[in-house]
Short mmCIF file of C-alpha atoms in Angstrom, two decimals:
data_model
loop_
_atom_site.label_atom_id
_atom_site.label_comp_id
_atom_site.label_asym_id
_atom_site.label_seq_id
_atom_site.Cartn_x
_atom_site.Cartn_y
_atom_site.Cartn_z
CA UNK M 1 -43.16 -22.09 -80.15
CA UNK M 2 -44.13 -22.84 -76.46
CA UNK M 3 -46.86 -24.07 -75.99
CA UNK M 4 -49.46 -21.96 -73.59
CA UNK M 5 -50.89 -24.46 -70.84
CA UNK M 6 -54.49 -23.17 -71.31
CA UNK M 7 -57.51 -25.34 -72.54
CA UNK M 8 -60.20 -23.59 -75.81
CA UNK M 9 -64.34 -25.71 -75.52
CA UNK M 10 -64.55 -24.58 -79.11
CA UNK M 11 -68.30 -24.82 -80.24
CA UNK M 12 -69.26 -24.12 -83.53
CA UNK M 13 -71.82 -25.72 -85.72
CA UNK M 14 -69.46 -25.50 -89.01
CA UNK M 15 -67.04 -28.54 -89.51
CA UNK M 16 -65.34 -26.67 -91.08
CA UNK M 17 -64.51 -23.62 -88.84
CA UNK M 18 -64.37 -26.72 -86.42
CA UNK M 19 -61.10 -28.03 -87.99
CA UNK M 20 -59.28 -24.78 -88.33
CA UNK M 21 -59.92 -23.65 -85.68
CA UNK M 22 -58.43 -27.06 -84.16
CA UNK M 23 -55.31 -26.70 -86.17
CA UNK M 24 -54.83 -23.28 -85.76
CA UNK M 25 -54.80 -23.02 -82.44
CA UNK M 26 -53.58 -27.04 -81.49
CA UNK M 27 -50.19 -24.82 -82.39
CA UNK M 28 -50.04 -22.38 -79.53
CA UNK M 29 -52.36 -24.29 -76.33
CA UNK M 30 -51.93 -28.12 -75.28
CA UNK M 31 -55.54 -28.71 -75.06
CA UNK M 32 -59.00 -27.90 -77.83
CA UNK M 33 -61.82 -29.35 -77.91
CA UNK M 34 -64.26 -28.54 -80.16
CA UNK M 35 -67.86 -29.86 -80.04
CA UNK M 36 -70.90 -28.70 -82.83
CA UNK M 37 -74.28 -29.35 -80.63
CA UNK M 38 -74.73 -26.66 -78.23
CA UNK M 39 -77.30 -27.83 -75.86
CA UNK M 40 -74.19 -30.13 -74.63
CA UNK M 41 -72.59 -27.22 -73.74
CA UNK M 42 -73.91 -27.06 -69.80
CA UNK M 43 -72.54 -30.58 -68.89
CA UNK M 44 -68.76 -29.57 -70.47
CA UNK M 45 -68.44 -25.98 -68.19
CA UNK M 46 -70.12 -28.46 -65.27
CA UNK M 47 -67.77 -30.64 -65.79
CA UNK M 48 -64.11 -29.62 -67.56
CA UNK M 49 -62.33 -26.04 -66.59
CA UNK M 50 -61.66 -23.98 -70.05
CA UNK M 51 -60.07 -20.94 -70.44
CA UNK M 52 -61.35 -19.67 -72.82
CA UNK M 53 -64.79 -20.83 -75.02
CA UNK M 54 -64.96 -20.25 -78.38
CA UNK M 55 -68.79 -19.63 -79.34
CA UNK M 56 -70.34 -19.46 -81.88
CA UNK M 57 -73.69 -16.91 -82.37
CA UNK M 58 -76.30 -18.88 -85.16
CA UNK M 59 -76.90 -22.19 -84.80
CA UNK M 60 -80.03 -23.15 -86.61
CA UNK M 61 -79.92 -22.50 -90.09
CA UNK M 62 -81.37 -19.34 -91.89
CA UNK M 63 -81.52 -17.98 -88.44
CA UNK M 64 -78.79 -14.68 -87.67
CA UNK M 65 -79.69 -13.27 -85.06
CA UNK M 66 -78.18 -13.82 -83.25
CA UNK M 67 -80.25 -14.51 -80.23
CA UNK M 68 -78.84 -18.39 -79.83
CA UNK M 69 -75.25 -17.71 -78.72
CA UNK M 70 -76.86 -14.99 -76.72
CA UNK M 71 -78.56 -17.30 -74.64
CA UNK M 72 -75.54 -19.96 -74.05
CA UNK M 73 -73.57 -17.01 -73.37
CA UNK M 74 -75.85 -16.64 -70.18
CA UNK M 75 -75.70 -20.58 -69.49
CA UNK M 76 -72.03 -19.90 -69.31
CA UNK M 77 -71.67 -17.73 -67.01
CA UNK M 78 -74.02 -19.16 -64.59
CA UNK M 79 -72.27 -21.84 -64.85
CA UNK M 80 -68.42 -20.06 -64.47
CA UNK M 81 -68.98 -16.34 -63.63
CA UNK M 82 -65.11 -16.20 -63.94
CA UNK M 83 -65.04 -18.52 -68.37
CA UNK M 84 -63.58 -16.53 -70.96
CA UNK M 85 -65.78 -15.98 -73.70
CA UNK M 86 -64.79 -15.10 -77.67
CA UNK M 87 -67.34 -14.94 -79.52
CA UNK M 88 -68.21 -15.50 -83.35
CA UNK M 89 -70.20 -13.54 -85.69
CA UNK M 90 -70.73 -14.59 -89.34
CA UNK M 91 -71.33 -10.52 -89.91
CA UNK M 92 -69.09 -8.90 -88.93
CA UNK M 93 -72.44 -6.99 -86.41
CA UNK M 94 -70.65 -4.56 -83.42
CA UNK M 95 -74.37 -3.44 -82.06
CA UNK M 96 -74.31 -7.85 -81.55
CA UNK M 97 -71.58 -8.13 -80.25
CA UNK M 98 -71.12 -5.01 -78.62
CA UNK M 99 -74.70 -6.57 -76.67
CA UNK M 100 -72.56 -9.56 -76.19
CA UNK M 101 -69.61 -8.07 -74.14
CA UNK M 102 -72.69 -5.56 -72.31
CA UNK M 103 -73.79 -9.50 -71.59
CA UNK M 104 -69.88 -10.91 -70.48
CA UNK M 105 -68.77 -11.75 -72.94
CA UNK M 106 -64.05 -11.43 -72.97
CA UNK M 107 -64.41 -9.96 -77.34
CA UNK M 108 -65.29 -11.44 -80.05
CA UNK M 109 -63.73 -12.74 -83.96
CA UNK M 110 -65.81 -12.46 -87.78
CA UNK M 111 -65.65 -15.13 -89.61
CA UNK M 112 -63.58 -15.14 -92.12
CA UNK M 113 -61.43 -14.51 -89.59
CA UNK M 114 -56.99 -13.10 -89.24
CA UNK M 115 -54.76 -15.43 -87.64
CA UNK M 116 -53.69 -12.97 -85.70
CA UNK M 117 -55.67 -10.60 -85.14
CA UNK M 118 -57.83 -14.57 -83.82
CA UNK M 119 -54.85 -16.08 -82.24
CA UNK M 120 -54.16 -11.99 -79.63
CA UNK M 121 -58.55 -11.99 -79.62
CA UNK M 122 -57.15 -15.41 -77.70
CA UNK M 123 -54.75 -14.87 -75.13
CA UNK M 124 -56.15 -11.60 -74.40
CA UNK M 125 -59.30 -13.79 -73.63
CA UNK M 126 -56.82 -16.38 -71.89
CA UNK M 127 -54.60 -13.61 -69.68
CA UNK M 128 -58.19 -12.51 -68.64
CA UNK M 129 -59.37 -15.70 -67.37
CA UNK M 130 -56.01 -16.01 -65.18
CA UNK M 131 -56.32 -12.80 -63.62
CA UNK M 132 -60.06 -13.71 -62.31
CA UNK M 133 -58.84 -17.14 -61.78
CA UNK M 134 -55.66 -15.01 -59.03
CA UNK M 135 -58.81 -12.23 -58.07
CA UNK M 136 -61.08 -15.13 -56.93
CA UNK M 137 -57.88 -16.78 -55.21
CA UNK M 138 -57.45 -14.22 -53.22
CA UNK M 139 -60.75 -13.01 -51.98
CA UNK M 140 -60.54 -17.41 -51.20
CA UNK M 141 -57.65 -16.84 -49.23
CA UNK M 142 -58.19 -12.89 -47.04
CA UNK M 143 -60.88 -14.46 -46.22
CA UNK M 144 -60.07 -17.49 -44.06
CA UNK M 145 -57.35 -14.59 -42.96
CA UNK M 146 -59.35 -12.58 -42.08
CA UNK M 147 -60.97 -15.23 -40.18
CA UNK M 148 -58.55 -16.54 -38.20
CA UNK M 149 -56.85 -12.47 -37.54
CA UNK M 150 -58.81 -12.70 -34.16
CA UNK M 151 -57.42 -16.67 -33.10
CA UNK M 152 -54.79 -15.50 -30.36
CA UNK M 153 -51.14 -17.16 -31.75
CA UNK M 154 -48.25 -14.69 -30.37
CA UNK M 155 -48.97 -16.62 -27.29
CA UNK M 156 -45.95 -17.37 -24.42
CA UNK M 157 -44.31 -20.41 -25.96
CA UNK M 158 -42.28 -21.80 -22.29
CA UNK M 159 -38.97 -22.90 -22.01
CA UNK M 160 -39.04 -26.20 -19.44
CA UNK M 161 -36.24 -28.74 -20.45
CA UNK M 162 -38.83 -30.93 -21.73
CA UNK M 163 -39.47 -27.43 -24.52
CA UNK M 164 -36.50 -27.46 -25.77
CA UNK M 165 -35.88 -30.48 -27.67
CA UNK M 166 -38.98 -28.92 -29.86
CA UNK M 167 -37.51 -26.04 -30.73
CA UNK M 168 -34.36 -27.61 -32.30
CA UNK M 169 -36.58 -30.05 -34.82
CA UNK M 170 -38.78 -26.66 -35.40
CA UNK M 171 -35.13 -25.29 -36.56
CA UNK M 172 -33.86 -27.99 -38.57
CA UNK M 173 -36.76 -28.71 -40.28
CA UNK M 174 -38.32 -24.55 -40.94
CA UNK M 175 -37.14 -25.01 -44.22
CA UNK M 176 -37.33 -27.76 -45.95
CA UNK M 177 -39.91 -29.26 -47.48
CA UNK M 178 -40.74 -32.09 -45.73
CA UNK M 179 -44.40 -33.14 -44.08
CA UNK M 180 -44.61 -33.27 -39.85
CA UNK M 181 -47.57 -34.65 -38.58
CA UNK M 182 -47.45 -32.93 -35.05
CA UNK M 183 -48.57 -36.23 -31.67
CA UNK M 184 -49.86 -34.39 -28.72
CA UNK M 185 -52.67 -34.58 -26.28
CA UNK M 186 -55.79 -32.15 -26.08
CA UNK M 187 -55.19 -28.79 -25.79
CA UNK M 188 -51.08 -29.28 -25.75
CA UNK M 189 -50.50 -25.81 -28.28
CA UNK M 190 -50.11 -28.41 -31.03
CA UNK M 191 -51.64 -25.49 -33.58
CA UNK M 192 -49.18 -23.09 -31.35
CA UNK M 193 -46.02 -25.20 -32.98
CA UNK M 194 -47.42 -25.59 -36.97
CA UNK M 195 -47.01 -22.02 -36.78
CA UNK M 196 -43.53 -21.44 -35.18
CA UNK M 197 -42.76 -24.00 -38.09
CA UNK M 198 -44.32 -21.88 -40.93
CA UNK M 199 -42.39 -18.20 -39.75
CA UNK M 200 -39.54 -19.74 -39.31
CA UNK M 201 -39.93 -21.33 -43.23
CA UNK M 202 -40.99 -19.69 -46.62
CA UNK M 203 -44.19 -20.70 -47.28
CA UNK M 204 -46.39 -17.90 -48.40
CA UNK M 205 -49.89 -17.82 -46.90
CA UNK M 206 -51.37 -20.13 -43.35
CA UNK M 207 -54.19 -22.53 -44.21
CA UNK M 208 -55.68 -24.52 -41.29
CA UNK M 209 -58.39 -26.89 -42.06
CA UNK M 210 -59.71 -28.41 -38.22
CA UNK M 211 -61.35 -32.05 -39.74
CA UNK M 212 -62.77 -33.28 -36.58
CA UNK M 213 -65.23 -29.50 -36.59
CA UNK M 214 -66.72 -30.33 -40.50
CA UNK M 215 -68.95 -32.85 -40.84
CA UNK M 216 -67.70 -36.13 -42.98
CA UNK M 217 -70.08 -35.40 -45.33
CA UNK M 218 -68.47 -32.17 -45.70
CA UNK M 219 -64.90 -32.93 -45.48
CA UNK M 220 -64.55 -33.87 -48.76
CA UNK M 221 -65.71 -30.87 -50.09
CA UNK M 222 -63.36 -28.21 -47.64
CA UNK M 223 -60.85 -30.00 -49.34
CA UNK M 224 -60.78 -30.47 -52.59
CA UNK M 225 -63.51 -27.15 -53.73
CA UNK M 226 -65.82 -27.77 -56.02
CA UNK M 227 -67.51 -26.00 -59.27
CA UNK M 228 -70.54 -24.50 -59.57
CA UNK M 229 -73.76 -27.17 -59.88
CA UNK M 230 -71.35 -30.46 -57.99
CA UNK M 231 -74.26 -30.56 -56.01
CA UNK M 232 -77.16 -28.64 -54.62
CA UNK M 233 -75.89 -26.40 -52.70
CA UNK M 234 -72.81 -25.68 -55.15
CA UNK M 235 -74.16 -22.51 -56.58
CA UNK M 236 -70.86 -20.84 -56.89
CA UNK M 237 -66.97 -22.15 -58.18
CA UNK M 238 -64.86 -22.58 -54.80
CA UNK M 239 -61.44 -23.36 -54.08
CA UNK M 240 -60.23 -26.11 -51.79
CA UNK M 241 -57.83 -25.82 -49.14
CA UNK M 242 -55.85 -28.52 -51.04
CA UNK M 243 -55.81 -24.64 -53.69
CA UNK M 244 -55.62 -21.71 -51.21
CA UNK M 245 -52.73 -23.04 -49.49
CA UNK M 246 -50.72 -23.25 -52.77
CA UNK M 247 -47.08 -22.44 -51.95
CA UNK M 248 -47.50 -22.03 -48.98
CA UNK M 249 -48.63 -24.42 -46.10
CA UNK M 250 -51.56 -26.67 -45.09
CA UNK M 251 -51.99 -27.38 -41.22
CA UNK M 252 -54.86 -30.62 -40.76
CA UNK M 253 -56.40 -30.12 -37.19
CA UNK M 254 -57.31 -34.16 -35.92
CA UNK M 255 -56.47 -35.83 -39.24
CA UNK M 256 -57.35 -39.39 -37.99
CA UNK M 257 -61.07 -38.14 -37.75
CA UNK M 258 -60.26 -38.05 -42.12
CA UNK M 259 -62.97 -40.66 -43.31
CA UNK M 260 -61.01 -43.86 -44.27
CA UNK M 261 -62.92 -44.22 -48.33
CA UNK M 262 -61.19 -40.50 -48.50
CA UNK M 263 -58.06 -41.53 -47.54
CA UNK M 264 -57.08 -42.54 -51.07
CA UNK M 265 -57.73 -39.41 -53.13
CA UNK M 266 -55.42 -37.19 -50.52
CA UNK M 267 -52.50 -39.56 -51.02
CA UNK M 268 -52.87 -39.64 -54.58
CA UNK M 269 -52.60 -35.52 -53.80
CA UNK M 270 -50.25 -35.09 -51.59
CA UNK M 271 -48.27 -38.07 -54.20
CA UNK M 272 -48.96 -36.34 -58.10
CA UNK M 273 -49.43 -32.94 -56.24
CA UNK M 274 -51.91 -32.69 -58.19
CA UNK M 275 -55.93 -31.16 -57.66
CA UNK M 276 -60.30 -31.66 -59.00
CA UNK M 277 -62.27 -29.69 -57.94
CA UNK M 278 -66.04 -31.94 -57.34
CA UNK M 279 -67.53 -31.98 -60.14
CA UNK M 280 -65.01 -30.76 -62.53
CA UNK M 281 -62.21 -33.03 -64.93
CA UNK M 282 -59.29 -30.67 -64.81
CA UNK M 283 -56.98 -31.62 -62.82
CA UNK M 284 -54.12 -28.38 -61.14
CA UNK M 285 -50.79 -27.84 -59.63
CA UNK M 286 -50.31 -27.39 -56.15
CA UNK M 287 -47.85 -27.21 -54.54
CA UNK M 288 -47.83 -26.79 -49.94
CA UNK M 289 -46.06 -27.97 -47.02
CA UNK M 290 -48.34 -30.62 -45.31
CA UNK M 291 -48.78 -30.21 -40.87
CA UNK M 292 -50.96 -32.98 -39.71
CA UNK M 293 -52.11 -32.78 -35.69
CA UNK M 294 -53.93 -35.04 -33.94
CA UNK M 295 -54.37 -36.95 -29.98
CA UNK M 296 -55.10 -39.72 -31.66
CA UNK M 297 -53.18 -42.89 -32.23
CA UNK M 298 -52.86 -43.56 -36.07
CA UNK M 299 -49.92 -45.86 -35.22
CA UNK M 300 -53.27 -48.00 -33.14
CA UNK M 301 -56.30 -46.54 -35.94
CA UNK M 302 -53.28 -48.48 -38.48
CA UNK M 303 -53.91 -51.83 -36.49
CA UNK M 304 -57.64 -51.23 -36.73
CA UNK M 305 -58.36 -50.51 -39.97
CA UNK M 306 -58.93 -46.90 -39.95
CA UNK M 307 -56.26 -45.78 -41.13
CA UNK M 308 -54.39 -46.07 -44.39
CA UNK M 309 -50.30 -47.31 -43.74
CA UNK M 310 -49.08 -44.78 -46.41
CA UNK M 311 -50.42 -42.67 -45.35
CA UNK M 312 -49.66 -42.01 -42.44
CA UNK M 313 -45.75 -42.30 -44.00
CA UNK M 314 -47.15 -40.28 -46.16
CA UNK M 315 -47.95 -37.37 -43.87
CA UNK M 316 -44.83 -38.09 -41.29
CA UNK M 317 -41.82 -38.19 -42.43
CA UNK M 318 -41.41 -35.65 -39.07
CA UNK M 319 -43.20 -36.12 -35.99
CA UNK M 320 -43.34 -33.79 -33.28
CA UNK M 321 -44.74 -34.82 -30.08
CA UNK M 322 -45.48 -31.95 -27.87
CA UNK M 323 -45.37 -32.84 -23.90
CA UNK M 324 -47.93 -32.28 -21.52
CA UNK M 325 -48.53 -29.17 -19.58
CA UNK M 326 -48.37 -31.92 -16.34
CA UNK M 327 -44.54 -32.79 -18.19
CA UNK M 328 -43.54 -29.19 -18.23
CA UNK M 329 -44.73 -27.53 -14.97
CA UNK M 330 -41.72 -24.41 -15.91
CA UNK M 331 -43.65 -23.32 -18.34
CA UNK M 332 -47.00 -22.16 -15.61
CA UNK M 333 -45.70 -19.47 -14.20
CA UNK M 334 -45.28 -18.29 -18.41
CA UNK M 335 -48.51 -18.94 -19.83
CA UNK M 336 -50.58 -17.56 -15.89
CA UNK M 337 -48.97 -14.02 -16.58
CA UNK M 338 -49.92 -14.38 -20.33
CA UNK M 339 -53.51 -15.21 -19.47
CA UNK M 340 -53.46 -12.86 -17.16
CA UNK M 341 -52.74 -10.10 -18.74
CA UNK M 342 -55.58 -10.63 -21.43
CA UNK M 343 -58.05 -10.91 -19.02
CA UNK M 344 -56.42 -8.32 -17.51
CA UNK M 345 -57.27 -5.95 -20.27
CA UNK M 346 -60.56 -7.68 -21.66
CA UNK M 347 -61.65 -8.05 -18.16
CA UNK M 348 -61.12 -4.22 -16.55
CA UNK M 349 -58.53 -5.84 -14.12
CA UNK M 350 -55.12 -5.31 -15.25
CA UNK M 351 -51.92 -6.00 -13.69
CA UNK M 352 -53.49 -8.97 -11.31
CA UNK M 353 -51.08 -10.95 -10.15
CA UNK M 354 -50.95 -14.33 -8.72
CA UNK M 355 -49.06 -15.50 -5.90
CA UNK M 356 -46.83 -18.23 -4.75
CA UNK M 357 -49.93 -20.33 -2.42
CA UNK M 358 -52.73 -19.68 -5.99
CA UNK M 359 -48.52 -20.68 -8.66
CA UNK M 360 -48.47 -23.69 -6.53
CA UNK M 361 -51.97 -25.46 -6.47
CA UNK M 362 -51.65 -24.65 -9.78
CA UNK M 363 -48.50 -27.01 -11.06
CA UNK M 364 -49.87 -29.91 -8.46
CA UNK M 365 -52.32 -29.99 -10.73
CA UNK M 366 -52.36 -32.82 -13.43
CA UNK M 367 -54.47 -30.78 -15.89
CA UNK M 368 -56.07 -33.29 -18.23
CA UNK M 369 -56.82 -30.29 -20.22
CA UNK M 370 -53.58 -28.74 -20.87
CA UNK M 371 -53.44 -25.38 -21.11
CA UNK M 372 -56.72 -25.10 -23.13
CA UNK M 373 -57.72 -26.33 -19.68
CA UNK M 374 -55.29 -23.97 -17.55
CA UNK M 375 -56.74 -20.63 -20.06
CA UNK M 376 -60.42 -21.49 -18.57
CA UNK M 377 -59.43 -21.35 -15.03
CA UNK M 378 -57.28 -18.34 -15.55
CA UNK M 379 -60.01 -15.93 -17.40
CA UNK M 380 -62.98 -17.57 -15.11
CA UNK M 381 -60.35 -16.49 -11.74
CA UNK M 382 -60.24 -12.94 -13.39
CA UNK M 383 -63.82 -13.08 -13.78
CA UNK M 384 -64.07 -13.99 -10.08
CA UNK M 385 -61.69 -12.09 -8.26
CA UNK M 386 -61.75 -8.91 -5.82
CA UNK M 387 -58.52 -7.37 -5.64
CA UNK M 388 -55.18 -7.10 -7.50
CA UNK M 389 -53.60 -10.56 -6.47
CA UNK M 390 -55.20 -13.68 -7.00
CA UNK M 391 -55.17 -16.22 -4.50
CA UNK M 392 -55.50 -20.01 -4.86
CA UNK M 393 -58.64 -20.01 -3.84
CA UNK M 394 -59.67 -17.56 -6.74
CA UNK M 395 -58.51 -21.28 -9.50
CA UNK M 396 -61.36 -24.23 -8.81
CA UNK M 397 -61.02 -27.62 -10.49
CA UNK M 398 -64.30 -29.31 -11.31
CA UNK M 399 -65.01 -31.46 -8.84
CA UNK M 400 -65.99 -34.76 -11.19
CA UNK M 401 -68.53 -36.36 -11.59
CA UNK M 402 -70.65 -33.47 -9.65
CA UNK M 403 -73.31 -31.06 -11.39
CA UNK M 404 -73.97 -27.35 -10.04
CA UNK M 405 -77.55 -27.49 -8.47
CA UNK M 406 -78.29 -24.66 -8.06
CA UNK M 407 -81.21 -23.39 -9.14
CA UNK M 408 -79.90 -20.48 -11.72
CA UNK M 409 -78.25 -24.21 -13.23
CA UNK M 410 -80.97 -26.41 -12.68
CA UNK M 411 -82.18 -25.90 -15.94
CA UNK M 412 -79.99 -24.93 -18.06
CA UNK M 413 -79.23 -27.92 -19.89
CA UNK M 414 -76.57 -26.09 -22.29
CA UNK M 415 -74.28 -24.83 -18.86
CA UNK M 416 -75.15 -28.60 -17.23
CA UNK M 417 -73.88 -29.88 -21.24
CA UNK M 418 -70.70 -28.32 -20.29
CA UNK M 419 -70.08 -29.18 -17.15
CA UNK M 420 -70.89 -32.83 -17.83
CA UNK M 421 -67.87 -32.60 -20.69
CA UNK M 422 -65.41 -30.70 -18.37
CA UNK M 423 -65.64 -33.44 -16.10
CA UNK M 424 -65.87 -36.47 -18.81
CA UNK M 425 -63.10 -34.98 -19.26
CA UNK M 426 -61.70 -34.99 -15.97
CA UNK M 427 -62.03 -38.55 -15.48
CA UNK M 428 -60.68 -39.41 -18.51
CA UNK M 429 -57.83 -37.30 -18.03
CA UNK M 430 -58.12 -35.29 -21.78
CA UNK M 431 -58.69 -38.58 -24.09
CA UNK M 432 -61.19 -37.26 -25.71
CA UNK M 433 -61.85 -41.20 -27.98
CA UNK M 434 -62.37 -42.45 -24.02
CA UNK M 435 -64.11 -39.14 -23.54
CA UNK M 436 -66.93 -39.86 -26.09
CA UNK M 437 -67.72 -43.40 -25.19
CA UNK M 438 -68.07 -42.51 -21.32
CA UNK M 439 -70.49 -40.07 -22.93
CA UNK M 440 -72.30 -42.30 -25.31
CA UNK M 441 -71.54 -39.21 -28.47
CA UNK M 442 -69.31 -39.74 -32.07
CA UNK M 443 -66.08 -38.53 -31.14
CA UNK M 444 -66.23 -35.66 -34.10
CA UNK M 445 -69.63 -34.55 -31.93
CA UNK M 446 -67.85 -34.19 -28.35
CA UNK M 447 -65.03 -31.61 -30.27
CA UNK M 448 -67.77 -29.48 -31.29
CA UNK M 449 -68.58 -29.43 -28.08
CA UNK M 450 -65.08 -29.06 -27.09
CA UNK M 451 -65.16 -25.59 -29.60
CA UNK M 452 -68.20 -24.70 -28.80
CA UNK M 453 -68.27 -24.49 -24.78
CA UNK M 454 -64.15 -23.56 -25.04
CA UNK M 455 -63.20 -26.35 -22.86
#
């Protein structure tokens, strides 16, 4: 009989009972751990991920109330609400057993037990545990997917000659499991391409992580997840993005921002297809397709000791470079029409058109912010427009290095900060590292402010 890939913790102060349970259940489950001291339960529950916990109800000699077992049952469920606990009582006290079940135990067995009844109870608890974990994972996936519903990814892709090789690569790699690295300037639509690859694949969910928007201290817990009590703010078990992306696609945006000390752990996950939540000693199998993106030069980072060479080789089986908007001016009209539909509807100005002079002006602009900058300028033009036809004067580019001096904006710190950042990005031709250096802030801080101001 094939063993079930499950782990069981048995806690009983009776050594003979522990030996008997271990000998029998080890025939059916891959991992059995026994312990006589219930005071070790909190540490064991926090540092391991047991599928089933078999718990005696009485530990103190001469005391048979079952209160100790109920106490430890509650402690276990505080640490892991999905725990499947089976109680053991030597007295067959149905009233006490029912009380335990009402407090969260799965079932109970009595001493002496019948092996068939014991196995059936434990297997039932194992199935319940797996169901709880699946429901928890689905809820986390749904929350993540719901957060992305508002994002607009059904946009115009472009049909310029510069994009044709990109679409050919997408068609070739979509149904493979090859890891893909997407390179391109800020705002070129790297996530759009990642989602196109995912849509053409047979993968399940699409899970995203914007590394640059996360404080460095949170990157590990976001990717790996954690168990309740693993650190101060870990109030519940939480799967990381590696687990959520199982049987799907994991998109790591701005992968160059991953702390160097964490890169080795990520490499291990990619090599072994296993992940350990922070605070857990149990490995979970994961199978996902990795798509990474960055506007940094990872090769320069490798030379400077900022990025692991072996990790770079692991993530870029296939490399795609997205051309900047200035190299695909044929697509500008399509993007404009797409954004006019979106913002025309948003601001109740439907059926807006753009005249030839305005389109010619936009085609000559260098677009340091690429498609994101074009979208921002189009939205502003829609808001300020007075007629059905947008003219060249309706599209205004920020003048480099100049703050708005009107009294209305002079005392607005946020407005002035937005203008300074936008102008600095313009002067640096969209190079975020150079922009951050010029502004005297970190690249991660700059990225968060770009997101905040939608630049």
